[in-house]
Short mmCIF file of C-alpha atoms in Angstrom, two decimals:
data_model
loop_
_atom_site.label_atom_id
_atom_site.label_comp_id
_atom_site.label_asym_id
_atom_site.label_seq_id
_atom_site.Cartn_x
_atom_site.Cartn_y
_atom_site.Cartn_z
CA MET A 1 -26.87 -37.45 -108.35
CA SER A 2 -29.56 -39.25 -110.32
CA ALA A 3 -32.22 -37.20 -112.06
CA LEU A 4 -34.84 -38.92 -109.93
CA GLU A 5 -33.16 -38.25 -106.61
CA PRO A 6 -34.76 -35.42 -104.62
CA ARG A 7 -33.20 -31.99 -104.82
CA ILE A 8 -33.87 -29.85 -101.76
CA SER A 9 -34.37 -26.13 -102.16
CA GLU A 10 -31.30 -24.00 -101.53
CA ASN A 11 -33.42 -21.93 -99.16
CA SER A 12 -33.96 -24.95 -96.95
CA ASP A 13 -31.69 -25.96 -94.10
CA ALA A 14 -32.15 -29.62 -95.03
CA ALA A 15 -29.46 -31.65 -96.72
CA PRO A 16 -29.42 -35.32 -97.65
CA PRO A 17 -27.16 -37.50 -95.51
CA PRO A 18 -23.87 -38.57 -97.02
CA PRO A 19 -23.83 -41.81 -99.02
CA GLY A 20 -22.66 -45.08 -97.57
CA GLY A 21 -23.91 -47.46 -94.91
CA GLY A 22 -27.30 -49.08 -94.50
CA ILE A 23 -30.57 -47.73 -93.14
CA LEU A 24 -29.21 -48.20 -89.60
CA GLY A 25 -25.81 -46.76 -90.43
CA PRO A 26 -24.68 -43.52 -88.75
CA ALA A 27 -26.13 -41.31 -91.48
CA TYR A 28 -29.62 -42.81 -91.30
CA ARG A 29 -29.98 -44.46 -87.89
CA THR A 30 -31.99 -41.78 -86.07
CA LEU A 31 -34.29 -41.16 -89.02
CA SER A 32 -34.89 -44.87 -89.63
CA VAL A 33 -35.63 -45.67 -86.00
CA GLY A 34 -38.03 -42.74 -85.75
CA ILE A 35 -40.13 -43.42 -88.83
CA ILE A 36 -40.12 -47.20 -88.32
CA SER A 37 -41.42 -46.60 -84.78
CA VAL A 38 -44.26 -44.49 -86.19
CA ILE A 39 -45.19 -47.31 -88.59
CA PHE A 40 -44.97 -49.82 -85.72
CA LEU A 41 -47.45 -47.87 -83.58
CA ILE A 42 -49.84 -47.37 -86.50
CA ALA A 43 -49.65 -51.11 -87.17
CA PHE A 44 -50.26 -51.97 -83.53
CA GLU A 45 -53.30 -49.70 -83.41
CA ALA A 46 -54.67 -51.18 -86.65
CA THR A 47 -54.41 -54.76 -85.36
CA ALA A 48 -55.66 -53.93 -81.87
CA VAL A 49 -58.68 -51.83 -82.72
CA GLY A 50 -60.58 -54.75 -84.27
CA THR A 51 -60.47 -56.56 -80.93
CA ALA A 52 -61.78 -53.59 -78.93
CA MET A 53 -64.33 -52.36 -81.46
CA PRO A 54 -67.15 -54.87 -80.73
CA VAL A 55 -66.97 -54.14 -77.00
CA ALA A 56 -66.89 -50.38 -77.61
CA ALA A 57 -69.91 -50.51 -79.92
CA ARG A 58 -71.87 -52.63 -77.45
CA GLU A 59 -71.13 -50.37 -74.46
CA LEU A 60 -71.98 -47.24 -76.46
CA ASP A 61 -75.22 -48.83 -77.70
CA GLY A 62 -73.98 -48.40 -81.25
CA ILE A 63 -74.05 -51.85 -82.88
CA GLY A 64 -76.07 -50.31 -85.72
CA LEU A 65 -73.10 -48.00 -86.48
CA TYR A 66 -70.46 -50.70 -85.95
CA ALA A 67 -69.28 -50.84 -89.56
CA PHE A 68 -68.91 -47.07 -89.69
CA GLY A 69 -66.25 -47.31 -87.02
CA PHE A 70 -64.10 -48.90 -89.73
CA SER A 71 -65.38 -47.11 -92.84
CA ALA A 72 -65.02 -43.64 -91.31
CA TYR A 73 -61.29 -44.22 -91.02
CA PHE A 74 -60.83 -45.32 -94.64
CA THR A 75 -63.00 -42.63 -96.21
CA THR A 76 -61.31 -39.67 -94.50
CA SER A 77 -57.86 -41.19 -95.05
CA LEU A 78 -58.46 -40.92 -98.80
CA PHE A 79 -58.81 -37.14 -98.48
CA GLY A 80 -55.80 -36.96 -96.19
CA MET A 81 -53.66 -38.81 -98.74
CA VAL A 82 -54.37 -36.35 -101.55
CA LEU A 83 -53.87 -33.32 -99.31
CA SER A 84 -50.63 -34.75 -97.94
CA GLY A 85 -49.27 -35.40 -101.44
CA GLN A 86 -49.79 -31.78 -102.51
CA TRP A 87 -48.60 -30.40 -99.20
CA ALA A 88 -45.41 -32.46 -99.21
CA ASP A 89 -44.58 -31.63 -102.83
CA ARG A 90 -44.94 -27.91 -102.20
CA GLN A 91 -43.61 -27.45 -98.66
CA GLY A 92 -41.88 -30.69 -97.78
CA PRO A 93 -43.15 -33.67 -95.74
CA LEU A 94 -42.42 -32.29 -92.26
CA ARG A 95 -45.63 -30.30 -91.79
CA PRO A 96 -48.12 -32.88 -93.11
CA LEU A 97 -46.35 -35.55 -91.04
CA SER A 98 -46.53 -33.44 -87.87
CA VAL A 99 -50.17 -32.49 -88.43
CA GLY A 100 -51.02 -36.07 -89.38
CA ILE A 101 -49.55 -37.56 -86.22
CA GLY A 102 -51.37 -34.92 -84.17
CA ALA A 103 -54.69 -35.68 -85.87
CA PHE A 104 -54.13 -39.43 -85.51
CA ALA A 105 -53.56 -39.02 -81.77
CA ALA A 106 -56.48 -36.58 -81.39
CA GLY A 107 -58.83 -39.02 -83.11
CA LEU A 108 -57.78 -41.81 -80.75
CA VAL A 109 -58.44 -39.59 -77.75
CA CYS A 110 -61.83 -38.57 -79.15
CA SER A 111 -62.86 -42.22 -79.65
CA GLY A 112 -61.41 -43.32 -76.32
CA THR A 113 -63.38 -40.71 -74.37
CA ALA A 114 -66.62 -40.94 -76.40
CA ALA A 115 -69.88 -41.24 -74.49
CA VAL A 116 -71.99 -42.01 -77.58
CA MET A 117 -71.28 -43.94 -80.75
CA GLY A 118 -71.57 -40.88 -82.97
CA VAL A 119 -68.62 -39.22 -81.22
CA PHE A 120 -66.70 -42.49 -81.42
CA VAL A 121 -67.18 -42.60 -85.21
CA LEU A 122 -66.16 -38.93 -85.43
CA GLY A 123 -62.92 -39.80 -83.65
CA ARG A 124 -62.23 -42.59 -86.10
CA ALA A 125 -62.78 -40.14 -88.96
CA VAL A 126 -60.27 -37.67 -87.49
CA GLN A 127 -57.84 -40.53 -86.94
CA GLY A 128 -58.21 -41.67 -90.56
CA PHE A 129 -57.51 -38.16 -91.84
CA GLY A 130 -54.32 -38.11 -89.78
CA GLY A 131 -53.32 -41.57 -90.96
CA GLY A 132 -53.73 -40.51 -94.60
CA LEU A 133 -51.48 -37.49 -94.03
CA VAL A 134 -48.82 -39.60 -92.30
CA ILE A 135 -48.47 -42.48 -94.73
CA VAL A 136 -47.98 -40.30 -97.83
CA ALA A 137 -45.62 -37.94 -96.00
CA LEU A 138 -43.48 -40.91 -94.96
CA TYR A 139 -43.19 -42.04 -98.59
CA VAL A 140 -41.95 -38.58 -99.52
CA VAL A 141 -39.44 -38.75 -96.65
CA VAL A 142 -38.14 -42.03 -98.06
CA SER A 143 -37.94 -40.51 -101.55
CA ARG A 144 -35.94 -37.51 -100.34
CA ALA A 145 -33.81 -38.80 -97.50
CA TYR A 146 -32.69 -42.25 -98.70
CA GLU A 147 -30.47 -43.18 -101.60
CA GLU A 148 -32.23 -45.29 -104.22
CA ARG A 149 -30.21 -48.37 -103.24
CA LEU A 150 -31.58 -48.13 -99.66
CA ARG A 151 -35.27 -47.66 -100.48
CA PRO A 152 -36.06 -51.39 -100.81
CA ALA A 153 -34.50 -51.94 -97.36
CA ILE A 154 -36.52 -49.21 -95.64
CA MET A 155 -39.70 -50.49 -97.30
CA ALA A 156 -38.86 -53.97 -96.02
CA ALA A 157 -38.40 -52.47 -92.55
CA PHE A 158 -41.86 -50.90 -92.84
CA ALA A 159 -43.29 -54.35 -93.59
CA ALA A 160 -41.33 -55.93 -90.73
CA SER A 161 -42.85 -53.34 -88.40
CA TRP A 162 -46.19 -55.13 -88.83
CA VAL A 163 -44.92 -58.55 -87.71
CA VAL A 164 -44.99 -58.10 -83.93
CA PRO A 165 -48.25 -56.07 -83.92
CA SER A 166 -49.99 -58.68 -86.08
CA ILE A 167 -49.02 -61.41 -83.60
CA VAL A 168 -49.39 -59.72 -80.21
CA GLY A 169 -51.78 -56.88 -81.09
CA PRO A 170 -55.05 -58.83 -80.74
CA LEU A 171 -53.87 -60.59 -77.57
CA ALA A 172 -52.64 -57.35 -75.98
CA ALA A 173 -55.81 -55.50 -76.93
CA GLY A 174 -57.96 -58.31 -75.57
CA THR A 175 -56.08 -58.30 -72.27
CA VAL A 176 -56.31 -54.51 -71.93
CA THR A 177 -60.00 -54.58 -72.83
CA GLU A 178 -60.75 -57.24 -70.20
CA ARG A 179 -58.57 -55.81 -67.42
CA LEU A 180 -58.69 -52.04 -67.94
CA GLY A 181 -61.50 -51.46 -70.42
CA TRP A 182 -61.68 -50.89 -74.18
CA ARG A 183 -61.02 -47.15 -73.84
CA TRP A 184 -57.39 -47.74 -72.92
CA VAL A 185 -56.76 -49.47 -76.24
CA PHE A 186 -57.39 -46.06 -77.83
CA LEU A 187 -56.00 -43.80 -75.11
CA GLY A 188 -52.69 -45.62 -74.69
CA ILE A 189 -51.38 -45.12 -78.24
CA PRO A 190 -51.22 -41.26 -78.24
CA VAL A 191 -48.84 -41.36 -75.27
CA LEU A 192 -46.56 -43.81 -77.08
CA VAL A 193 -46.52 -41.67 -80.24
CA VAL A 194 -44.62 -38.89 -78.44
CA VAL A 195 -41.31 -40.78 -78.36
CA PRO A 196 -40.96 -41.55 -82.11
CA LEU A 197 -42.22 -38.04 -82.84
CA ILE A 198 -39.38 -36.54 -80.80
CA VAL A 199 -36.87 -38.86 -82.49
CA ALA A 200 -38.05 -38.58 -86.10
CA LEU A 201 -38.97 -34.93 -86.63
CA PRO A 202 -35.50 -33.39 -86.08
CA ALA A 203 -33.96 -35.97 -88.43
CA ILE A 204 -36.62 -35.27 -91.06
CA ARG A 205 -35.98 -31.54 -90.71
CA ARG A 206 -32.29 -32.14 -91.46
CA THR A 207 -32.74 -34.51 -94.39
CA ALA A 208 -36.09 -34.00 -96.12
CA SER A 209 -37.72 -30.68 -95.21
CA GLY A 210 -38.35 -27.77 -97.52
CA PRO A 211 -39.78 -27.63 -101.06
CA VAL A 212 -38.17 -29.44 -103.96
CA ASP A 213 -35.85 -27.30 -106.07
CA THR A 214 -37.78 -26.50 -109.26
CA GLY A 215 -34.98 -24.62 -111.00
CA GLY A 216 -35.70 -21.21 -109.51
CA GLU A 217 -39.45 -21.31 -110.09
CA ALA A 218 -41.80 -20.85 -107.14
CA PRO A 219 -43.59 -24.03 -106.03
CA ALA A 220 -47.04 -24.35 -107.59
CA ALA A 221 -50.05 -23.40 -105.51
CA PHE A 222 -52.37 -26.03 -104.13
CA ASP A 223 -54.51 -27.54 -106.87
CA ARG A 224 -58.03 -26.76 -105.71
CA ARG A 225 -59.51 -29.07 -108.31
CA ARG A 226 -57.59 -32.02 -106.89
CA ILE A 227 -58.75 -31.08 -103.39
CA ARG A 228 -62.37 -31.11 -104.59
CA LEU A 229 -61.80 -34.47 -106.26
CA ALA A 230 -60.34 -35.77 -103.00
CA LEU A 231 -63.49 -34.74 -101.16
CA GLY A 232 -65.53 -36.44 -103.87
CA ILE A 233 -63.63 -39.69 -103.57
CA SER A 234 -64.02 -39.72 -99.78
CA VAL A 235 -67.74 -38.97 -99.79
CA GLY A 236 -68.34 -41.35 -102.70
CA ALA A 237 -66.53 -44.19 -100.94
CA GLY A 238 -68.55 -43.59 -97.80
CA LEU A 239 -71.84 -43.67 -99.71
CA LEU A 240 -70.90 -46.91 -101.45
CA GLN A 241 -70.07 -48.56 -98.14
CA TYR A 242 -73.35 -47.36 -96.66
CA ALA A 243 -75.32 -48.73 -99.63
CA ALA A 244 -73.56 -52.10 -99.48
CA GLN A 245 -74.57 -52.62 -95.85
CA ASP A 246 -78.30 -52.45 -96.53
CA LEU A 247 -79.55 -54.40 -99.55
CA ARG A 248 -82.80 -52.53 -100.08
CA TRP A 249 -84.04 -50.70 -103.16
CA LEU A 250 -83.60 -47.39 -101.37
CA SER A 251 -79.89 -48.17 -101.02
CA LEU A 252 -79.53 -47.78 -104.78
CA LEU A 253 -79.80 -44.00 -104.35
CA PRO A 254 -76.74 -43.51 -102.11
CA GLY A 255 -74.93 -46.20 -104.10
CA ALA A 256 -75.54 -44.36 -107.39
CA ALA A 257 -74.56 -41.04 -105.82
CA GLY A 258 -71.37 -42.59 -104.48
CA ALA A 259 -70.46 -43.99 -107.89
CA ALA A 260 -71.18 -40.63 -109.54
CA LEU A 261 -68.74 -38.96 -107.18
CA LEU A 262 -66.11 -41.68 -107.34
CA VAL A 263 -65.68 -42.13 -111.09
CA PRO A 264 -64.59 -38.58 -112.03
CA ALA A 265 -62.55 -38.29 -108.83
CA VAL A 266 -60.63 -41.50 -109.52
CA LEU A 267 -59.98 -40.54 -113.13
CA GLY A 268 -58.65 -37.18 -111.98
CA LEU A 269 -56.46 -38.39 -109.13
CA LEU A 270 -54.78 -41.51 -110.51
CA PRO A 271 -52.16 -41.51 -113.28
CA ARG A 272 -53.44 -41.39 -116.85
CA GLY A 273 -53.94 -44.87 -118.21
CA THR A 274 -54.27 -46.57 -114.81
CA TYR A 275 -57.45 -48.46 -115.66
CA ARG A 276 -56.07 -49.42 -119.06
CA ALA A 277 -53.02 -50.89 -117.31
CA ARG A 278 -50.73 -48.60 -119.28
CA ARG A 279 -47.11 -49.67 -118.93
CA GLY A 280 -44.96 -48.10 -116.25
CA LEU A 281 -46.29 -45.95 -113.42
CA PRO A 282 -50.03 -46.44 -114.19
CA SER A 283 -49.67 -50.23 -113.94
CA VAL A 284 -47.67 -49.91 -110.72
CA VAL A 285 -50.51 -47.89 -109.16
CA LEU A 286 -53.16 -50.27 -110.52
CA LEU A 287 -51.31 -53.34 -109.25
CA ARG A 288 -51.14 -51.90 -105.74
CA GLY A 289 -54.92 -51.55 -105.64
CA VAL A 290 -55.62 -54.94 -107.21
CA ALA A 291 -53.28 -56.74 -104.83
CA ALA A 292 -54.43 -54.98 -101.67
CA GLY A 293 -58.12 -55.10 -102.54
CA ALA A 294 -58.16 -58.81 -103.39
CA PHE A 295 -56.12 -59.88 -100.37
CA ILE A 296 -57.78 -57.67 -97.73
CA GLY A 297 -61.22 -58.25 -99.22
CA ALA A 298 -60.74 -61.98 -98.69
CA GLU A 299 -58.85 -61.79 -95.40
CA SER A 300 -61.62 -59.79 -93.74
CA PHE A 301 -63.89 -62.83 -93.97
CA VAL A 302 -61.38 -65.44 -92.78
CA PRO A 303 -61.93 -65.05 -89.01
CA LEU A 304 -65.70 -64.92 -89.47
CA MET A 305 -65.60 -68.10 -91.55
CA LEU A 306 -63.51 -69.95 -88.96
CA VAL A 307 -65.73 -68.87 -86.07
CA THR A 308 -69.10 -69.54 -87.65
CA GLN A 309 -68.34 -72.53 -89.87
CA ARG A 310 -65.63 -74.40 -87.94
CA GLY A 311 -66.36 -73.39 -84.35
CA LEU A 312 -63.09 -71.66 -83.48
CA SER A 313 -62.99 -69.00 -80.82
CA PRO A 314 -62.48 -65.42 -82.09
CA THR A 315 -59.00 -65.38 -80.55
CA LEU A 316 -57.92 -68.60 -82.29
CA ALA A 317 -59.45 -67.41 -85.56
CA GLY A 318 -57.42 -64.21 -85.34
CA PHE A 319 -54.23 -66.08 -84.57
CA SER A 320 -54.71 -68.19 -87.69
CA LEU A 321 -53.53 -65.12 -89.59
CA ALA A 322 -50.54 -64.37 -87.34
CA LEU A 323 -48.05 -66.43 -89.36
CA GLY A 324 -48.94 -64.28 -92.36
CA GLY A 325 -47.31 -61.27 -90.70
CA VAL A 326 -44.01 -63.14 -90.57
CA THR A 327 -44.12 -64.36 -94.18
CA TRP A 328 -45.23 -60.92 -95.41
CA ALA A 329 -42.10 -59.44 -93.84
CA LEU A 330 -40.05 -62.28 -95.37
CA GLY A 331 -41.38 -61.48 -98.84
CA SER A 332 -40.61 -57.82 -98.37
CA TRP A 333 -37.08 -58.72 -97.25
CA VAL A 334 -36.56 -60.88 -100.33
CA GLN A 335 -37.53 -58.07 -102.68
CA SER A 336 -35.21 -55.68 -100.84
CA GLN A 337 -32.07 -57.70 -101.61
CA GLY A 338 -29.79 -56.32 -104.29
CA ARG A 339 -29.36 -59.68 -106.00
CA THR A 340 -33.13 -59.99 -106.54
CA ALA A 341 -33.56 -56.48 -108.01
CA PRO A 342 -33.03 -57.59 -111.65
CA TYR A 343 -35.89 -60.08 -111.20
CA ARG A 344 -38.30 -57.72 -109.42
CA GLU A 345 -41.09 -57.90 -112.01
CA ARG A 346 -40.92 -61.71 -112.15
CA LEU A 347 -41.11 -61.84 -108.37
CA MET A 348 -44.20 -59.64 -108.47
CA VAL A 349 -45.92 -61.92 -110.99
CA ALA A 350 -45.07 -64.92 -108.78
CA GLY A 351 -46.32 -63.02 -105.74
CA MET A 352 -49.73 -62.38 -107.29
CA VAL A 353 -50.01 -66.04 -108.29
CA LEU A 354 -49.31 -67.01 -104.66
CA VAL A 355 -52.00 -64.58 -103.50
CA ALA A 356 -54.53 -66.06 -105.92
CA LEU A 357 -53.72 -69.63 -104.85
CA ALA A 358 -54.06 -68.73 -101.16
CA ILE A 359 -57.47 -67.14 -101.70
CA LEU A 360 -58.63 -70.10 -103.78
CA ALA A 361 -57.49 -72.53 -101.07
CA ALA A 362 -59.13 -70.70 -98.16
CA PRO A 363 -62.73 -71.94 -98.70
CA ALA A 364 -61.47 -75.54 -98.52
CA VAL A 365 -61.86 -75.35 -94.73
CA LEU A 366 -65.62 -75.20 -95.27
CA VAL A 367 -65.29 -78.97 -95.76
CA GLU A 368 -65.26 -80.56 -92.31
CA SER A 369 -62.64 -83.16 -93.24
CA VAL A 370 -60.08 -80.45 -94.14
CA PRO A 371 -57.89 -79.52 -91.13
CA VAL A 372 -58.26 -75.91 -90.01
CA TRP A 373 -54.49 -75.44 -89.91
CA THR A 374 -54.36 -75.71 -93.71
CA LEU A 375 -55.89 -72.24 -93.92
CA ALA A 376 -53.12 -70.80 -91.74
CA VAL A 377 -50.55 -72.35 -94.08
CA ALA A 378 -52.34 -71.12 -97.20
CA TRP A 379 -52.60 -67.62 -95.80
CA ALA A 380 -48.93 -67.60 -94.92
CA VAL A 381 -48.18 -68.42 -98.57
CA GLY A 382 -50.45 -65.61 -99.76
CA SER A 383 -48.86 -63.18 -97.32
CA LEU A 384 -45.43 -64.09 -98.70
CA GLY A 385 -46.72 -63.08 -102.13
CA MET A 386 -48.08 -59.81 -100.75
CA GLY A 387 -44.70 -59.02 -99.23
CA LEU A 388 -43.07 -59.45 -102.63
CA VAL A 389 -45.64 -57.24 -104.36
CA ILE A 390 -46.38 -54.41 -101.92
CA GLY A 391 -42.77 -53.58 -101.14
CA SER A 392 -41.87 -53.69 -104.82
CA THR A 393 -44.70 -51.36 -105.88
CA SER A 394 -43.42 -48.79 -103.39
CA VAL A 395 -39.87 -49.07 -104.72
CA LEU A 396 -40.94 -48.85 -108.37
CA LEU A 397 -43.21 -45.87 -107.72
CA LEU A 398 -40.37 -43.83 -106.23
CA ARG A 399 -38.04 -44.89 -109.05
CA LEU A 400 -40.54 -43.72 -111.69
CA SER A 401 -41.43 -40.43 -109.96
CA ALA A 402 -39.68 -37.12 -110.54
CA PRO A 403 -38.86 -35.35 -107.23
CA GLU A 404 -41.60 -32.74 -107.65
CA GLU A 405 -44.19 -35.51 -108.24
CA ALA A 406 -43.18 -37.90 -105.46
CA GLY A 407 -45.95 -36.69 -103.15
CA ALA A 408 -48.74 -36.76 -105.73
CA ASN A 409 -47.69 -40.17 -107.04
CA SER A 410 -47.34 -41.60 -103.51
CA ALA A 411 -50.83 -40.31 -102.79
CA ALA A 412 -52.08 -42.03 -105.96
CA LEU A 413 -50.53 -45.31 -104.81
CA GLN A 414 -52.19 -45.10 -101.40
CA ILE A 415 -55.52 -44.01 -102.92
CA SER A 416 -55.46 -47.04 -105.19
CA ASP A 417 -54.76 -49.24 -102.16
CA ALA A 418 -57.46 -47.76 -99.92
CA LEU A 419 -60.09 -47.34 -102.63
CA ALA A 420 -59.72 -50.93 -103.82
CA ASN A 421 -60.21 -52.06 -100.22
CA VAL A 422 -63.38 -49.99 -99.94
CA VAL A 423 -64.88 -51.07 -103.27
CA LEU A 424 -64.02 -54.78 -103.06
CA LEU A 425 -65.07 -55.01 -99.41
CA ALA A 426 -68.37 -53.38 -100.32
CA ALA A 427 -68.88 -55.76 -103.26
CA GLY A 428 -67.86 -58.79 -101.23
CA GLY A 429 -70.07 -57.76 -98.34
CA ALA A 430 -73.07 -57.27 -100.62
CA ALA A 431 -72.58 -60.69 -102.24
CA PHE A 432 -72.09 -62.26 -98.82
CA ALA A 433 -75.34 -60.76 -97.51
CA ALA A 434 -77.26 -61.68 -100.67
CA LEU A 435 -76.50 -65.39 -100.13
CA GLY A 436 -77.58 -65.37 -96.52
CA GLY A 437 -74.31 -64.39 -94.89
CA GLY A 438 -76.04 -61.86 -92.67
CA ALA A 439 -77.51 -64.74 -90.69
CA VAL A 440 -74.12 -65.55 -89.20
CA GLY A 441 -74.30 -62.38 -87.15
CA ALA A 442 -71.88 -60.00 -88.85
CA GLY A 443 -71.33 -56.85 -86.81
CA HIS A 444 -71.97 -58.59 -83.48
CA VAL A 445 -69.77 -60.29 -80.93
CA LEU A 446 -69.82 -63.93 -81.95
CA GLU A 447 -69.50 -66.98 -79.78
CA ALA A 448 -67.55 -69.95 -81.06
CA GLY A 449 -69.73 -72.11 -83.22
CA GLY A 450 -72.71 -69.85 -82.71
CA GLY A 451 -73.39 -68.92 -86.33
CA ALA A 452 -75.56 -70.50 -88.99
CA SER A 453 -74.00 -72.53 -91.78
CA HIS A 454 -73.81 -70.56 -95.03
CA PRO A 455 -70.81 -71.91 -96.95
CA ALA A 456 -72.01 -70.53 -100.29
CA ALA A 457 -71.97 -67.01 -98.85
CA PHE A 458 -68.25 -67.38 -98.13
CA ARG A 459 -67.40 -68.97 -101.45
CA VAL A 460 -69.00 -66.09 -103.34
CA VAL A 461 -66.53 -63.80 -101.58
CA PHE A 462 -63.32 -65.80 -102.00
CA LEU A 463 -63.63 -67.02 -105.59
CA PRO A 464 -64.09 -63.57 -107.20
CA MET A 465 -61.23 -62.19 -105.08
CA ALA A 466 -58.97 -64.95 -106.42
CA CYS A 467 -59.91 -63.93 -109.96
CA VAL A 468 -59.00 -60.32 -109.15
CA ALA A 469 -55.61 -61.52 -107.89
CA LEU A 470 -55.02 -63.38 -111.17
CA VAL A 471 -55.74 -60.15 -113.04
CA GLY A 472 -53.04 -58.64 -110.84
CA ALA A 473 -50.57 -61.26 -112.08
CA TRP A 474 -51.20 -60.01 -115.63
CA VAL A 475 -50.85 -56.36 -114.59
CA ALA A 476 -47.49 -57.26 -113.03
CA THR A 477 -46.18 -58.10 -116.51
CA ARG A 478 -46.69 -54.46 -117.59
CA LEU A 479 -44.48 -52.63 -115.10
CA HIS A 480 -41.61 -51.97 -117.51
CA GLU A 481 -42.04 -48.56 -119.08
CA ARG A 482 -41.39 -48.32 -122.81
CA PRO A 483 -39.49 -45.19 -123.92
CA SER A 484 -42.42 -44.00 -126.03
CA GLU A 485 -44.71 -44.17 -122.98
CA ALA A 486 -42.33 -42.60 -120.46
CA ALA A 487 -43.75 -39.07 -120.62
CA GLY A 488 -46.91 -37.77 -119.02
CA THR A 489 -47.75 -40.59 -116.63
CA GLY A 490 -47.79 -38.60 -113.40
CA ALA A 491 -50.81 -38.53 -111.11
CA LYS A 492 -52.62 -35.87 -113.11
CA SER A 493 -56.01 -35.73 -114.71
CA GLY A 494 -56.42 -36.10 -118.39
#
């Protein structure tokens, strides 16, 4: 057994499955189907909620709180990620996964039955906390239950789980919203979660439950300082998002308070040397945030640009991104192949270059003579690059993490991802509004061609995001860990 493979406590009933076979072989089939189904439902909800959200906010008379329906999810998920990492390292991933799925479902029910927008936002916050618990716990399950040779394949399966939801999610949500009402987009998912829960939890109990064997020492207690830092990062992210939505002098106060909370929290929760792009684990964590933040920060404005500047319907604008789900899964599949493993870092550099080129090409559709379909092609190319990068960062993180640090390091990876989304979306949104982008009607249900023309507001979003992606290409050259730097790079403060 490799030194980095998980060792389950002798007091636990869990035992890793025997070697041999793939992720759908007899030893892994039940576990793989269960956790992939969980990812599938989370992906479907994520792609569907954007379609139902405008209608929900309008019916609840909450257009003014529209953006908080999204930000509440991300801010509480940051806290859930840190808590889940500690919980899984100390007691195994079964409990945080179970509680996370329960909270995710409870939040959906709360939002789906809300009579006022405030309760709706509260439900999204509960859902985000559950989602943060689930995603980190699943990474720990992968670390413990799967042989190292199978981890790229299960990560590729996670990415493939987003393909169908990204294509049919908006259409299905739109149909349900029109025929049954927006509430059923939220209330239908908790019922569907029951089946994968029944399938996955017994298999996780057999293969990945219990604390990691620490050589006879009792597992460390929860780190209260890290919990406080997690609260700080969540509140700070929320304040930054709030400040970015309202470009007034008074907004500087919550913005400064958010930054004051975020900086020490980030330094304490991410691996030492992350923001210096230190070789090895710190650069892996940094690359995840750079890649996700640049791509999602740009992608969030693509449908709005197509609707307001080129006159597409919201449905067609959303479908312009559907091909990206397929190419993302393709990229993840490529990185999962054994014959590409020796070239993983080169593939990640190439992936970030593809992301940068896609983001640079996107504003070309602001020119009327450029066919709209060119954006769909460009975004498919960028999504291919993201598939190469995101799956590989997950694989490298688990390879570089000792068993007792898998949860904390997985939490750091997800924090980097979510926090970069929050910060770059806030920065992009502020720049967009400063150049008149607010006139296109952001936060409202838009009619095709009904927005004002503000091409500069879109360019000021896409061009900086492309530069961030190019920085990611450089970070991807620093993923090899030198022997002299191998020690002390876990997700600890210092």
